Amino acid sequence: MSDHPTGDLLAGLNDRQRAAVTAGGGPILVLAGPGSGKTRVLTRRIAYLINEMNIPARSIMAVTFTNKAAGEMRNRLKSLAGDRMRAVQIGTFHATCARILRIEHDSTPYGKDFVIYDTDDQLNAIGQAMSELNIDTRKFNPRAVLGAISSAKNELILPSGYVGQDYFGEIVSRVYPRYQAILLDSNAMDFDDLLVQMVLALHHSPVLQEKYQRKFAWVLVDEFQDTNTVQYQLVSLFGAPQNNIFVVGDEDQSIYAFRGADYRNVARFRQDYPDASVILLEQNYRSTQVVLDVANAVISRNKHRTPKALFTDKAGGELITLHEAYDDEYEARYVMEEIDDLRRRGYHYSDMAVMYRTNPQSRALERACVDEGIPYTLVGGVGFYKRREIRDMLAYLRVVQNPDDRVSFARIINTPKRGIGKKSLESFQYWAADAEMSYGEALIKLLEGADNPLGARAAKLFRDFAEQLFAWRSLTEASTLVDLFDTISSDVGYNLYLHEISDNDLEAADRMDNLSELRGLLVQADEDEINLPEFLIDQALMTDADTKLTGEDRITLMTLHAAKGLEYPVVFITGLEDGLLPHFRSFDEPDGVEEERRLLYVGITRAMERLYLTYAFKRTTWSGSQAQERSSFLYDIPEDMTAGLPSGLNTDRSYQSYKQMTTWGNTRAAQDTERRNATSGLDRLRRDLQRGSATSNSGNKAVNSKIIPFPGSEPQPPAEPQFHTGMSVYHSVFGAGMVVESHVNQDDEEVTVVFSDKRYGVKKLLASLANLTVQ
DNA sequence: ACGCGCATTGTTTTT
DNA sequence: CAATGCGCGT
């Protein structure tokens, strides 16, 4: 092998990375810590296979975790290997399987133009199944039932093989087959089916299996720690018999257990492929030593893990900043102010990202961005594809492609109103079921004038609809997608309908905007010569989390999950509160909190230079606003890694004292109240903070049993403050204000003042420097 | 069949 | 505090 042309591909790689890139065939496991260049290794290896080992690009299958990651890999590959890489199959497991299944549908029970059901569609189908079985959906939550079915599928348990362990399981075992039958009747697969059907097809057809094993002689998998049983099975199946399987992962970054991912698949791989080479990538090229230390301090508390020795050249670094805010609004404001400040100091907006555990947390952040005039991109969230108008029009397109799609059919049969109500749809459904016809077949029978149980009026309405539908279908042959879209929209009077269902013009305009955005996607598809089935598959698999990050100078808001694989010079992780991160839903899951800790670890390790961890004293949730406990994870962070405000005390929290004071009229009353309410969570927290130790707990035994001083705060010596809560003071710059809190800190006095001038708000000042005068 | 209004009820994370 | 969902009245 001449090393001359390989120079480029191997340039800048360390020994281990190079070993991974240039390794020959056979199973290879790359254990790659965060920032160790695993994506780089993966792409370079693919380029190396093509350029140096003369592997045909079409023989390579690369599996990424998101569509976005696939897109990025494709781009990077293009610059490394040029057009030769086009034939590489790059995509998520789901996208890859969808693509193959469409070609090979003969090896499945499904037709060529199957549609893909997303979670909402699934719930609808579950609802249909449960109502057919007379199971009360109030007694048994369809979501829970769906969850159980999905887990079963991820474990490759088929409807026939499902055994309910308890009463609920018994219910599931009845719904599962019915649900699956509805999907089959609808010629629809859910996300899980894409994987399960692929495995089944490969199992059932040796010919197919051999074909694809030969075709994809080289299999590469990113984020291997997040594979589930079906996916592991797929990797094995596609990889056999040569087992040129190259998997990259990091057990510490496994954050998808909720969808069946099992980091133990990494260990399993070593067992199943005992001859596998194992390559460790431990040098981190991303973060400063401080960030790595913090990350390591957090993750090392997990019991089930193999310790790793990550190291970086970037010694030292900025200490991380902890910040306690009064509530979510102040937290957001603090973040934005800090972002503004950093920007003035030379960072770009696009260097900074704000992360959080749950999607609704983005609201306050978005508001703050708008208020502060900070441009932002929101990744994921309650997005585009959930909008009613989008789902409606997509449902039309889906029914055009596949009239058997019962979920979409039910959605649009009376949207906009065409006089076909619940009753009529029901008898249509029973008729079709009795005669063992799919919906599409039933419509044809209706047009042919077959006997039916529908009333004369309803029958006519259905026939009218059928005629329209088949007219649209004939359009798909000759015309563009946009034409089809426009025709449907005008035939059914959708724009008019949109105005009817909108409360006001603004909402209507918003919905129209969404529709034109969808229309834009169709225009694009026409340009790219993508046909309807391809378009619909792309739509189904493209999620809101795949929001493309434009080159614009904006900050990014996203969940910790969405942040996986990304990096930013500055990272804010917000909402470090007990119950939020770790999320309370994880408390009763086995190893749930460990996964939450991994999630925080993923977040921390996104940071290159600066890291902020924030939490709020009080947070608004759906049932009003609630006092929060600090995240137990914060106690894992070594004191000497943190800087910024001494975290025992700061401005925003003092605002609370101020609020309480104003509520109760005067200081004395407030203090009395405080004493009376001394057991409330709020005051307990405040007391803890003042004492500088965390004696309150959240029921988290680990923390409770070992009381660790809160980072950065020392027990305060008794002191004689010069300023007292309630005093009116004057500052030469900030003007008049009121002291809300004061205490002696080492050898100076820290005074917290609420200034009347809103521009200054709450500030913490050092008495010796601030030149405050008592009024 | 449809529209309105009240009640309920649920929110982790994503392909 | 949504958003959905149901029941009632028309």
CSV table of N, CA, C and O in Angstrom, one decimal, chain A residues 12 72 571 597 686 729:
chain,number,residue,atom,x,y,z
A,12,GLY,N,-3.0,14.5,10.4
A,12,GLY,CA,-3.5,15.0,11.6
A,12,GLY,C,-4.2,14.0,12.5
A,12,GLY,O,-4.8,14.3,13.5
A,72,GLU,N,-24.3,15.3,7.4
A,72,GLU,CA,-23.0,15.8,7.7
A,72,GLU,C,-21.9,14.9,7.2
A,72,GLU,O,-20.9,15.3,6.6
A,571,VAL,N,-21.2,26.4,26.2
A,571,VAL,CA,-22.4,25.6,26.4
A,571,VAL,C,-23.1,26.0,27.7
A,571,VAL,O,-22.4,26.2,28.8
A,597,ARG,N,-27.5,10.8,34.4
A,597,ARG,CA,-26.1,11.3,34.6
A,597,ARG,C,-25.4,11.3,33.3
A,597,ARG,O,-24.6,12.2,33.0
A,686,ARG,N,-33.4,28.2,51.1
A,686,ARG,CA,-32.7,29.5,51.4
A,686,ARG,C,-31.8,29.4,52.6
A,686,ARG,O,-30.7,29.8,52.6
A,729,VAL,N,-31.2,52.5,49.9
A,729,VAL,CA,-29.8,52.9,49.6
A,729,VAL,C,-29.7,53.7,48.3
A,729,VAL,O,-30.7,53.7,47.5
